[in-house]
Amino acid sequence: MIKELKDVRYKFKEQKENYLEITKNLSTEKKKELLGGLLETDLWTYFQFIIEILFDIASEEEDYIKLLEKVYLKVKNDMASTPFFNMLIDLGQNKKDIGIKIYNKIQKERNNEGLKEISGLILGGYSIKDNKILEKLIKEKKLIYPNTITILKAIMVKSERLFDKDNNYDLSEKEYDFLDFVSQSDDERFLRELMNLYRFLYPIDETSFYKKIKDLMSKKKSSINGMVWIFKEKLKLSNTQLLELAELTRDCDEYAIGELINALTHNKSDYSSQEIKQISELFIYWINKDLGFKVRFFDYSLEELSKKNIEFLDYFLENYKKIGIIEKSLNYNFLFPRIFERLIKHRIKESTIKLLEKDIKNKDAKLFYKLVDKIVGIIYKTDEKEKMFKIFLPLAEKVQEIAENEDFINQRNKKLEDYTFDNLIDYIKELLSQFMFRKREFDFDEIYKNLAKFKELNDIAKLKLQKLQKDKRYSPMFWLCSWQRDNELKQTYLQEMENFIIKSKTIENKKSGDNTRELMSRLDNEGSFWNTFSEIIFANKFLPNYNSILEPKIPNTDNNADLAIELLDKQILFELANPETNRNVHIDNGAVAVKNKLDYIIRKKSSQFFSKKTFDEMKDKKRKDLFLIVVDSSRSMIDEYMIEDSFYGSLAVEFYRNNKTGETTEPKTVRKNNAVIKNKEFISGLVYFKPQLVNLNGEIKFILRGDIINNPNAINKITPEDYKKLKKIIFED
């Protein structure tokens, strides 16, 4: 028989309409058998059909009650269970004699409390025409579980159906008294059911039931208050009522507050300025209670509320100083930028204007930089770059103007309107980072005193540093020579530079003839300075030995490498990269996907090394040179896994599926054929390292930690002897 029903699977309307036709020749016993079989399948496949059978064969017999209970246990927590509960009401209303017997049998003989609760639906249906049993139960006024919930359900069902027939219907005085009696309880099981009843009966007398809802919410029980916001739309609350009840919920648990916030966000009525103030104050209250990360919808609601009405952004910008979590010693400077980020998600143009209009810079410069930084973190990835450039330019000009009047902020002289959008974003981000993180108060007497301890470095750098001091421009050397803290680390940096100057005096430089030129030219450029330091610390491992050459000519090209040495009868050329953190990680306000930056480095450096003539010489065994890319990974996210992906292909899981049978093979880990190095036969391999500060026998120094990776596709590969010798030179202490 079940097979014959396949045409109405999940078609609940057809199941209901065709029930009589399908079952017209079935006896009650056959219907019970069919019901039993359906309950052994996925109940929801034929749910309406099951409901029709249950109503059709209803009886007070034990086997029927067991079937009823079995269905109840399967559907009790499912939102799609309404047809089952409506069927119970219909049993009481339309099969009243059988229905009341089923109700009595459940109340007297069943142990399942949930089943006893929902039997109130049968009693409610029965009481539509005969109210005596329900009246007697109400008169007894007993708070007993689950009996009280059974009575409340019965009152709700009876009253709702009678009100549907006659809009002048109202509850009796005794019923109202019973509801008030139950409301005095502190048992949340009773109160939840009472609130559910208020929801359904609200249209009968909106004024009376609103007061009852408000009184019940005054108990400030989270599970009760949270219910109101779930069915808010049915109550059709005014904004005044909405905010009145919101105040009663503000100290409830995270779940109830989350439901309230969702209701506030999706309210269809516009808010007045006073209501915006009330709602904003609620959000500030919750932020200060440390609920910002704990409550559902919190960030989303700030975004949506501000999207609907710009006054939310206005209010927060005017009242941000109210924000602070005292217990954690967190003030608005730490907390408000994240809130601001949410408020401006759909208000970028307005936010740039309002930051200037409200003069946040003069009220709190540190906060101003953080808020501009949040704007940058949102707009940098826009597809409408020309439009966003025009929107952002006035705020960027304000940041530039501030930089021009601040000491030791290294701004550029180029007009901002001449930048591309991406370059403008990068430049403003650079300025903001200087404002937010750079120490700009220096003891120059101490700086020059400490610099003098490194004679060679002092001789070449002091005059340049003094000029930078006079011009109020920053140099990383100011930080390195300030020894109030981290003095051992800073001295080690300075010692590496001192060593390089000494070691390189006798070393030829094929590009400029001056081995200190790059260091001196980059004293006022922080990024370039640390790139040069990477080259210095690596070169120091070889200088002054191995016939080293600095900035050597790359054979058969116009390019220069960073270092060349002779080792085991061959020349080895090194080209170094010190990549910074990925741009999107540096700029974005949140989590982002990270591309393998090493792939780009390999492509770029390979192109720098490559010469067709040299390549042919290598293939013809006429040239033994090794071309090695060197990566200082200390400032980037490049790690061993990215290196392996670049050299051997990215990881993947491989399995095979038989499309006919659906069977699959056991999955196995493989590498894709997408290694960037595979077509770079010119490159012999990669050296990667990170400097590490150590104490070796009382000497504080840098050592390098890393490894050398052979290119499996290279023409001139790194031999085991090359590897052993290079590793000893570069990585042994």
XYZ file of C-alpha atoms in Angstrom:
733
model
C 0.000 0.000 0.000
C 2.837 2.401 0.814
C 4.175 1.930 -2.722
C 0.806 3.066 -4.074
C 1.258 6.402 -2.251
C 4.490 7.334 -4.014
C 2.710 9.864 -6.248
C 1.790 11.990 -3.207
C 5.136 11.911 -1.394
C 5.651 15.313 0.337
C 2.456 16.596 -1.372
C 0.524 17.386 1.783
C -2.382 19.115 0.083
C -2.948 16.128 -2.224
C -2.598 13.729 0.720
C -5.408 15.541 2.541
C -7.660 15.912 -0.491
C -7.240 12.322 -1.701
C -7.321 10.572 1.676
C -10.906 9.330 1.454
C -10.478 8.104 -2.105
C -7.244 6.252 -1.293
C -8.602 4.578 1.870
C -12.250 4.002 0.928
C -11.828 0.223 0.740
C -9.637 -0.112 3.855
C -10.958 -1.372 7.166
C -9.949 0.295 10.431
C -7.465 -2.509 11.063
C -5.919 -2.041 7.621
C -5.670 1.680 8.266
C -3.863 0.944 11.537
C -1.476 -1.369 9.684
C -0.887 1.307 7.051
C -0.282 3.903 9.777
C 2.201 1.604 11.511
C 4.056 1.096 8.253
C 4.182 4.836 7.506
C 5.573 5.528 10.965
C 8.479 3.191 10.214
C 9.454 5.353 7.221
C 10.363 9.031 7.202
C 7.308 10.428 8.978
C 7.428 13.733 7.084
C 7.111 12.039 3.693
C 3.447 11.254 4.354
C 2.827 13.523 7.336
C -0.600 14.856 6.306
C -1.731 11.358 5.372
C -0.708 10.139 8.841
C -2.701 12.999 10.413
C -5.788 12.067 8.393
C -5.569 8.425 9.508
C -5.144 9.419 13.164
C -8.280 11.555 13.025
C -10.212 8.952 11.060
C -9.543 5.961 13.363
C -9.609 7.896 16.656
C -10.624 5.825 19.691
C -9.930 5.505 23.385
C -8.339 2.065 22.837
C -4.843 1.580 24.225
C -3.257 0.777 20.862
C -4.560 4.086 19.448
C -3.238 6.080 22.401
C 0.148 4.449 21.837
C 0.075 5.469 18.159
C -0.854 9.007 19.171
C 2.038 9.147 21.605
C 4.447 7.726 19.048
C 3.591 10.472 16.554
C 3.814 13.118 19.274
C 7.332 12.024 20.256
C 8.429 12.277 16.632
C 7.026 15.752 15.967
C 7.010 17.554 19.340
C 10.033 19.796 18.713
C 9.483 20.425 15.017
C 8.105 23.698 13.652
C 6.174 21.707 11.010
C 4.097 19.898 13.632
C 1.087 22.277 13.467
C -1.180 19.843 11.512
C -0.804 17.291 14.321
C -1.783 19.779 17.016
C -4.717 21.062 14.931
C -5.901 17.482 14.582
C -6.002 17.145 18.398
C -8.163 20.285 18.610
C -10.444 18.849 15.920
C -10.749 15.622 17.905
C -12.140 17.542 20.845
C -14.359 19.813 18.756
C -15.660 17.507 16.023
C -15.413 14.076 17.667
C -16.208 15.349 21.130
C -17.353 12.072 22.689
C -14.267 10.140 21.557
C -12.059 13.175 22.056
C -12.926 13.665 25.733
C -12.397 9.960 26.374
C -8.939 10.193 24.798
C -8.231 13.257 26.949
C -9.324 11.460 30.151
C -7.329 8.347 29.306
C -4.153 10.372 28.682
C -4.630 12.320 31.940
C -5.256 9.224 34.051
C -3.149 6.480 32.473
C -0.197 7.981 30.567
C 3.086 8.976 32.227
C 4.383 11.221 29.449
C 4.029 14.757 30.808
C 4.401 16.330 27.380
C 1.501 14.251 26.079
C -0.566 15.353 29.067
C 0.265 18.996 28.269
C -0.933 18.779 24.659
C -4.075 16.895 25.658
C -5.197 20.373 26.691
C -5.669 20.981 22.955
C -8.307 18.235 22.910
C -9.955 19.706 26.007
C -9.917 23.147 24.412
C -11.647 21.848 21.277
C -14.198 20.013 23.432
C -14.871 23.109 25.559
C -15.989 25.137 22.557
C -19.372 23.409 22.892
C -19.207 22.100 26.461
C -17.260 24.192 28.985
C -18.159 22.346 32.183
C -14.983 20.269 32.586
C -12.737 23.257 31.901
C -14.774 25.472 34.266
C -14.386 22.920 37.051
C -10.591 22.762 36.559
C -10.325 26.564 36.514
C -12.359 26.863 39.689
C -9.966 24.560 41.580
C -7.081 27.036 41.028
C -4.243 24.574 41.496
C -0.684 25.133 40.309
C 0.305 21.565 39.477
C 2.530 20.473 36.597
C 1.515 19.518 33.944
C -2.182 20.107 34.795
C -1.853 23.923 34.831
C -0.350 23.925 31.335
C -3.116 21.609 30.138
C -5.734 24.116 31.397
C -3.930 27.091 29.819
C -3.796 25.333 26.458
C -7.484 24.527 26.699
C -8.396 28.169 27.488
C -6.221 29.350 24.609
C -7.718 26.946 22.058
C -11.333 27.507 23.104
C -11.018 31.294 23.218
C -9.096 31.618 19.946
C -11.580 29.527 17.961
C -14.592 31.251 19.465
C -13.054 34.668 18.758
C -12.503 33.625 15.140
C -16.265 33.027 14.879
C -17.321 36.113 16.827
C -15.023 39.130 17.197
C -17.066 40.263 20.208
C -16.085 37.177 22.178
C -14.211 37.707 25.450
C -12.924 35.473 28.218
C -15.036 34.990 31.323
C -14.182 36.729 34.569
C -13.185 33.383 36.081
C -10.816 32.707 33.184
C -9.177 36.117 33.580
C -8.857 35.446 37.321
C -7.186 32.118 36.583
C -4.669 33.778 34.246
C -3.863 36.345 36.945
C -3.534 33.531 39.465
C -1.008 31.675 37.288
C 0.909 34.917 36.632
C 1.796 35.100 40.345
C 3.831 31.879 40.007
C 7.598 31.866 39.541
C 7.538 28.521 37.719
C 8.862 29.339 34.250
C 7.018 26.371 32.744
C 3.715 27.990 33.661
C 4.851 31.481 32.730
C 6.063 30.404 29.274
C 2.694 28.821 28.559
C 0.935 31.899 29.901
C 2.961 34.173 27.602
C 2.124 31.879 24.694
C -1.557 32.218 25.583
C -1.260 36.023 25.707
C 0.201 35.940 22.216
C -2.721 34.018 20.758
C -5.437 35.872 22.654
C -3.938 39.359 22.196
C -6.484 40.373 19.485
C -9.388 39.741 21.891
C -8.429 42.739 24.041
C -5.149 44.386 22.999
C -5.077 46.866 25.872
C -5.707 44.247 28.546
C -3.321 41.673 27.125
C -0.571 44.249 26.500
C -0.725 45.106 30.209
C -0.573 41.418 31.094
C 2.433 40.937 28.789
C 4.153 43.944 30.326
C 3.459 42.732 33.882
C 4.783 39.273 33.047
C 7.920 40.728 31.445
C 8.498 42.810 34.583
C 9.596 39.573 36.236
C 12.608 39.840 33.879
C 12.856 36.126 33.231
C 14.889 35.680 30.074
C 13.042 32.679 28.661
C 9.735 34.550 29.036
C 10.837 37.927 27.722
C 12.604 36.386 24.765
C 9.312 34.883 23.558
C 7.717 38.288 22.958
C 10.305 39.313 20.380
C 9.853 36.116 18.393
C 6.145 36.820 17.821
C 6.364 40.646 17.926
C 4.843 41.049 14.456
C 1.619 39.316 15.531
C 1.216 41.747 18.443
C 1.603 44.816 16.175
C 3.265 46.841 18.905
C 3.668 50.569 18.548
C 7.209 51.974 18.800
C 6.377 53.269 22.275
C 5.260 49.808 23.406
C 8.226 48.201 21.678
C 10.734 50.340 23.572
C 8.814 50.030 26.821
C 9.121 46.245 26.641
C 12.725 46.565 25.418
C 13.662 48.262 28.688
C 12.234 45.253 30.559
C 14.450 42.922 28.482
C 17.750 44.801 28.537
C 19.101 42.864 31.550
C 18.008 39.420 30.350
C 20.353 36.752 28.981
C 22.128 36.861 25.626
C 19.408 34.856 23.870
C 16.577 37.182 24.902
C 18.635 40.275 24.088
C 19.467 38.782 20.706
C 15.778 38.296 19.934
C 15.061 41.868 21.090
C 17.832 43.277 18.896
C 16.476 41.338 15.935
C 13.016 42.801 16.586
C 14.366 46.348 16.882
C 16.257 45.918 13.624
C 13.344 44.586 11.587
C 10.657 46.848 12.991
C 8.685 48.177 10.029
C 7.922 51.563 11.587
C 10.370 54.444 11.279
C 12.018 55.626 14.479
C 11.861 59.189 15.744
C 15.006 60.986 16.930
C 14.041 60.282 20.550
C 13.510 56.595 19.773
C 16.892 56.439 18.007
C 18.440 57.865 21.163
C 16.700 55.202 23.304
C 17.801 52.353 21.046
C 21.368 53.670 20.802
C 21.534 53.952 24.582
C 20.428 50.319 24.848
C 23.254 49.271 22.523
C 25.761 51.328 24.518
C 24.451 49.702 27.717
C 25.007 46.218 26.245
C 28.451 47.130 24.929
C 29.397 48.311 28.412
C 28.072 45.018 29.821
C 30.572 43.236 27.519
C 27.825 41.686 25.400
C 28.973 42.975 22.014
C 30.603 39.664 21.047
C 28.119 37.436 22.888
C 24.724 38.466 21.532
C 23.421 37.213 18.193
C 22.675 39.818 15.528
C 24.591 42.535 17.441
C 26.936 43.659 14.665
C 24.412 43.019 11.917
C 21.805 45.113 13.723
C 24.140 48.081 14.038
C 24.779 47.845 10.299
C 21.082 47.655 9.418
C 19.876 50.323 11.832
C 22.456 52.796 10.536
C 21.607 51.818 6.965
C 17.952 52.722 7.603
C 18.648 55.946 9.469
C 21.874 57.960 9.514
C 20.917 59.403 12.914
C 22.221 56.228 14.561
C 25.714 57.053 13.281
C 25.256 60.659 14.414
C 24.272 59.645 17.921
C 27.222 57.305 18.386
C 29.699 59.854 17.036
C 28.349 62.388 19.519
C 28.228 59.997 22.491
C 31.135 57.568 22.014
C 32.680 58.671 25.301
C 29.863 56.873 27.123
C 31.306 53.568 25.938
C 33.573 51.605 28.284
C 33.816 48.275 30.099
C 34.961 49.237 33.578
C 35.625 45.680 34.774
C 38.119 45.138 31.945
C 39.531 48.681 31.959
C 38.522 49.074 28.313
C 37.525 52.574 27.243
C 35.883 53.910 24.094
C 39.238 54.202 22.346
C 39.455 50.426 22.268
C 35.762 49.576 21.864
C 34.241 52.232 19.623
C 36.260 51.632 16.414
C 34.669 48.191 15.980
C 31.199 49.662 16.571
C 31.966 52.453 14.104
C 33.010 49.871 11.515
C 29.537 48.306 11.715
C 27.676 51.603 11.655
C 29.423 52.767 8.457
C 29.251 49.572 6.420
C 26.474 51.042 4.263
C 27.320 54.674 5.033
C 30.852 55.173 3.717
C 30.206 58.502 1.986
C 28.406 59.948 5.012
C 31.022 58.633 7.445
C 33.871 60.440 5.670
C 31.895 63.682 5.819
C 30.802 63.305 9.434
C 34.295 62.544 10.746
C 35.291 65.953 9.443
C 32.072 67.746 10.400
C 32.128 66.543 13.992
C 35.816 67.447 14.371
C 36.729 64.098 15.942
C 40.435 64.826 15.342
C 40.492 67.735 17.805
C 38.361 65.852 20.336
C 40.508 62.714 20.286
C 43.260 62.396 17.670
C 44.059 58.782 18.536
C 40.437 57.773 18.028
C 40.243 59.751 14.792
C 43.130 57.767 13.282
C 41.492 54.479 14.280
C 38.166 55.472 12.725
C 39.800 56.550 9.459
C 41.675 53.249 9.521
C 38.340 51.398 9.718
C 37.095 53.274 6.655
C 40.272 52.330 4.784
C 39.793 48.683 5.816
C 36.368 48.661 4.161
C 36.885 50.666 0.969
C 40.251 49.305 -0.199
C 38.626 46.345 -1.964
C 35.930 48.326 -3.785
C 35.273 47.706 -7.451
C 34.177 51.340 -7.922
C 37.614 52.863 -7.461
C 37.020 56.115 -9.304
C 33.837 56.844 -7.333
C 35.404 55.867 -4.015
C 38.506 57.965 -4.735
C 36.329 61.090 -4.906
C 34.462 60.160 -1.724
C 37.605 59.426 0.273
C 39.835 62.236 -1.026
C 38.680 64.995 1.421
C 39.347 62.737 4.407
C 42.694 61.659 2.922
C 43.633 65.331 2.504
C 42.837 65.916 6.178
C 45.168 63.068 7.171
C 47.877 64.469 4.893
C 47.388 67.954 6.374
C 47.821 66.560 9.889
C 50.957 64.691 8.810
C 52.503 67.878 7.445
C 52.188 69.503 10.861
C 53.331 66.564 12.993
C 56.949 65.763 13.865
C 58.581 62.557 12.623
C 55.746 61.555 10.310
C 57.372 60.897 6.938
C 54.739 62.161 4.498
C 55.309 62.461 0.775
C 55.217 65.660 -1.280
C 53.133 64.282 -4.137
C 49.633 65.756 -4.560
C 46.993 63.295 -3.448
C 44.814 63.847 -6.510
C 47.703 62.507 -8.621
C 47.624 59.115 -6.896
C 45.782 56.066 -8.155
C 43.121 54.800 -5.761
C 45.233 51.842 -4.581
C 48.315 54.010 -4.073
C 46.269 56.564 -2.147
C 44.935 53.842 0.153
C 48.429 52.445 0.738
C 49.834 55.905 1.484
C 47.075 56.898 3.922
C 47.380 53.504 5.619
C 51.104 54.135 5.985
C 50.466 57.550 7.575
C 47.813 56.132 9.914
C 50.202 53.396 11.034
C 52.802 56.038 11.839
C 50.249 58.071 13.811
C 48.956 55.082 15.741
C 52.078 53.046 16.448
C 55.231 55.124 16.080
C 57.100 56.532 19.051
C 57.810 60.170 18.219
C 59.480 61.507 21.320
C 63.254 60.973 21.311
C 66.224 61.730 23.530
C 68.733 62.648 20.834
C 71.590 63.010 23.290
C 71.107 59.365 24.175
C 70.703 58.386 20.511
C 74.018 59.906 19.413
C 75.765 58.644 22.533
C 74.701 55.063 21.727
C 75.435 55.432 18.028
C 78.996 56.529 18.874
C 79.638 53.072 20.338
C 79.617 51.744 16.760
C 82.429 53.737 15.177
C 82.054 52.801 11.514
C 78.284 53.185 11.543
C 78.547 56.475 13.418
C 81.017 57.854 10.892
C 78.717 57.328 7.908
C 75.267 57.822 9.485
C 75.509 60.611 12.053
C 75.384 63.584 9.682
C 72.392 62.138 7.804
C 70.587 61.417 11.079
C 71.237 64.934 12.353
C 69.691 66.350 9.202
C 66.667 64.112 9.609
C 66.377 65.281 13.226
C 66.474 68.898 12.104
C 63.845 68.271 9.403
C 61.670 66.341 11.900
C 61.758 63.229 9.741
C 61.808 59.757 11.238
C 64.498 57.097 10.865
C 64.407 53.550 12.241
C 67.891 54.370 13.551
C 66.279 56.688 16.112
C 64.438 53.681 17.512
C 67.483 51.412 17.345
C 69.608 53.914 19.263
C 66.990 54.500 22.002
C 67.910 51.991 24.689
C 65.350 52.551 27.419
C 63.977 49.113 26.563
C 64.941 46.154 24.342
C 68.516 47.444 24.425
C 70.141 44.034 23.753
C 67.963 43.494 20.682
C 68.715 46.976 19.329
C 72.434 46.705 19.961
C 72.470 43.450 18.016
C 70.864 45.151 15.014
C 73.443 47.933 15.175
C 76.277 45.432 15.521
C 75.170 43.611 12.361
C 75.346 46.906 10.427
C 78.718 47.722 11.988
C 80.031 44.274 10.990
C 78.786 44.718 7.444
C 80.552 48.064 7.038
C 83.819 46.558 8.308
C 83.565 43.307 6.331
C 82.551 44.970 3.071
C 85.412 47.498 2.955
C 87.475 45.246 0.711
C 84.536 43.838 -1.244
C 83.869 44.990 -4.783
C 80.474 46.496 -5.585
C 79.598 46.153 -9.261
C 76.709 48.605 -9.216
C 77.702 51.723 -7.287
C 81.158 51.036 -5.936
C 79.873 52.045 -2.480
C 78.708 49.252 -0.212
C 77.041 51.645 2.261
C 75.085 53.591 -0.357
C 71.850 51.651 0.021
C 71.930 51.770 3.801
C 72.455 55.532 3.837
C 69.839 56.233 1.164
C 67.191 54.322 3.091
C 67.666 55.747 6.577
C 64.382 57.687 6.352
C 62.331 54.990 4.633
C 61.235 52.368 7.105
C 60.224 49.636 4.649
C 63.332 50.023 2.510
C 65.549 50.221 5.612
C 64.479 46.777 6.815
C 64.833 45.351 3.303
C 68.435 46.540 3.320
C 68.984 45.068 6.770
C 67.847 41.654 5.449
C 70.478 41.911 2.729
C 73.094 42.920 5.319
C 72.419 40.107 7.770
C 72.504 37.543 4.959
C 75.648 38.958 3.311
C 77.450 38.946 6.672
C 77.385 35.143 6.586
C 79.780 35.199 3.610
C 81.760 38.428 3.810
C 84.671 38.934 3.361
C 85.305 35.378 2.122
C 84.307 33.221 -0.866
C 85.409 35.865 -3.405
C 82.222 37.722 -2.555
C 80.900 40.502 -4.786
C 78.116 42.855 -3.725
C 75.477 43.835 -6.266
C 77.144 41.690 -8.975
C 76.088 41.855 -12.600
C 73.778 39.004 -13.555
C 75.352 37.263 -16.577
C 74.118 38.438 -19.965
C 71.623 40.936 -18.500
C 71.553 44.579 -17.428
C 70.395 43.549 -13.970
C 72.254 43.183 -10.699
C 71.832 40.547 -7.982
C 72.406 41.220 -4.290
C 75.395 38.935 -3.743
C 77.673 36.564 -5.630
C 80.125 34.070 -4.156
C 82.379 31.302 -5.438
C 81.911 27.915 -3.857
C 83.068 24.462 -4.973
C 84.288 25.732 -8.347
C 81.076 27.477 -9.283
C 79.557 30.924 -8.955
C 76.394 31.277 -6.849
C 74.240 34.373 -7.263
C 71.717 35.377 -4.585
C 68.754 37.703 -5.017
C 66.974 38.522 -1.773
C 63.340 39.407 -1.024
C 61.951 40.595 2.302
C 58.197 40.524 1.655
C 55.862 42.399 3.966
C 52.573 41.089 5.284
C 50.046 40.508 2.497
C 48.367 43.793 1.589
C 44.829 42.620 2.353
C 45.901 41.304 5.768
C 47.609 44.619 6.504
C 44.635 46.772 5.459
C 41.475 44.725 6.022
C 39.502 45.027 9.259
C 38.784 41.304 9.504
C 39.811 37.831 8.411
C 40.798 37.424 4.766
C 42.025 34.714 2.449
C 45.802 34.792 2.055
C 47.446 34.159 -1.293
C 50.828 32.496 -1.497
C 53.091 35.529 -1.889
C 56.072 33.312 -2.622
C 54.646 32.507 -6.065
C 54.882 36.185 -7.000
C 58.436 36.448 -5.634
C 59.594 33.425 -7.610
C 58.131 34.804 -10.838
C 59.615 38.268 -10.287
C 63.093 37.130 -9.255
C 63.219 34.490 -12.001
C 62.550 37.184 -14.562
C 65.308 39.316 -13.042
C 67.817 36.448 -13.290
C 66.792 35.124 -16.695
C 68.790 35.452 -19.886
C 68.172 33.302 -22.967
C 71.898 33.204 -23.659
C 72.726 32.088 -20.122
C 69.892 29.553 -20.228
C 71.291 27.991 -23.408
C 74.778 27.908 -21.877
C 73.376 26.052 -18.867
C 71.579 23.528 -21.065
C 74.790 22.990 -23.056
C 76.709 22.415 -19.775
C 78.864 25.485 -20.482
C 77.797 27.311 -17.322
C 77.626 25.840 -13.813
C 76.271 28.938 -12.041
C 73.594 28.514 -9.391
C 70.847 31.112 -9.199
C 69.232 31.181 -5.758
C 66.290 33.223 -4.523
C 66.602 34.190 -0.860
C 63.535 35.019 1.258
C 63.585 36.649 4.674
C 60.166 35.484 5.894
C 60.214 37.320 9.238
C 57.776 40.063 8.137
C 55.485 37.951 5.967
C 53.163 34.968 6.307
C 55.342 32.756 4.108
C 55.970 29.435 5.835
C 57.154 25.918 5.039
C 53.723 24.926 3.698
C 53.630 27.770 1.165
C 57.162 26.910 0.079
C 56.183 23.292 -0.490
C 53.123 24.426 -2.479
C 55.292 26.654 -4.703
C 57.856 23.900 -5.317
C 55.749 20.738 -5.410
C 52.147 21.879 -6.017
C 49.338 22.661 -3.584
C 47.773 19.899 -1.514
C 44.523 18.267 -2.581
C 42.439 15.198 -1.755
C 41.952 12.796 -4.635
C 39.371 10.040 -5.000
C 37.494 8.400 -7.850
C 33.735 7.920 -8.060
C 31.823 5.348 -10.059
C 28.904 7.357 -11.466
C 26.821 4.231 -11.989
C 27.149 2.715 -8.515
C 28.007 5.841 -6.520
C 30.960 4.016 -4.963
C 34.164 5.977 -4.293
C 37.760 4.976 -3.794
C 39.568 5.676 -0.551
C 40.616 9.362 -0.598
C 44.337 10.102 -0.645
C 46.417 13.247 -0.319
C 48.117 14.383 -3.531
C 49.737 17.525 -4.903
C 48.276 19.392 -7.834
C 50.324 20.037 -10.945
C 50.414 23.780 -10.224
C 53.864 24.346 -8.708
C 55.038 27.779 -9.814
C 58.660 26.568 -9.909
C 57.961 23.805 -12.445
C 58.639 26.063 -15.469
C 61.522 27.895 -13.795
C 64.367 25.596 -14.815
C 66.713 28.577 -14.617
C 66.336 28.840 -10.815
C 68.429 26.389 -8.828
C 66.518 26.735 -5.589
C 65.408 28.824 -2.646
C 66.957 29.858 0.660
C 64.481 30.979 3.319
C 65.323 32.255 6.772
C 64.212 34.168 9.843
C 66.677 35.970 12.134
C 66.584 34.734 15.711
C 68.136 36.503 18.701
C 70.149 34.129 20.900
C 72.669 34.169 23.729
C 75.686 32.063 22.792
C 78.210 31.787 25.597
C 77.297 35.243 26.863
C 77.282 36.842 23.404
C 73.932 38.222 22.199
C 73.723 37.772 18.448
C 71.480 36.959 15.526
C 71.478 33.514 13.999
C 69.447 32.488 10.972
C 66.877 29.711 11.093
C 65.579 28.191 7.875
C 66.552 25.832 5.075
C 67.597 25.472 1.448
C 65.129 24.008 -1.064
C 66.348 22.449 -4.284
C 64.343 23.088 -7.447
C 63.567 19.583 -8.743
C 63.135 21.024 -12.268
C 66.364 23.035 -12.361
C 69.040 22.533 -15.005
C 71.799 23.394 -12.535
C 70.627 21.779 -9.332
C 72.079 22.242 -5.871
C 74.267 19.202 -5.297
C 74.427 17.469 -1.896
C 77.896 18.997 -1.445
C 76.565 22.475 -2.298
C 73.696 22.024 0.140
C 75.911 20.830 2.974
C 78.416 23.653 2.543
C 75.805 26.407 2.143
C 73.796 25.196 5.112
C 76.881 25.240 7.295
C 77.756 28.795 6.249
C 74.235 30.247 6.528
C 72.620 28.386 9.391
C 75.275 27.035 11.722
C 75.884 29.210 14.736
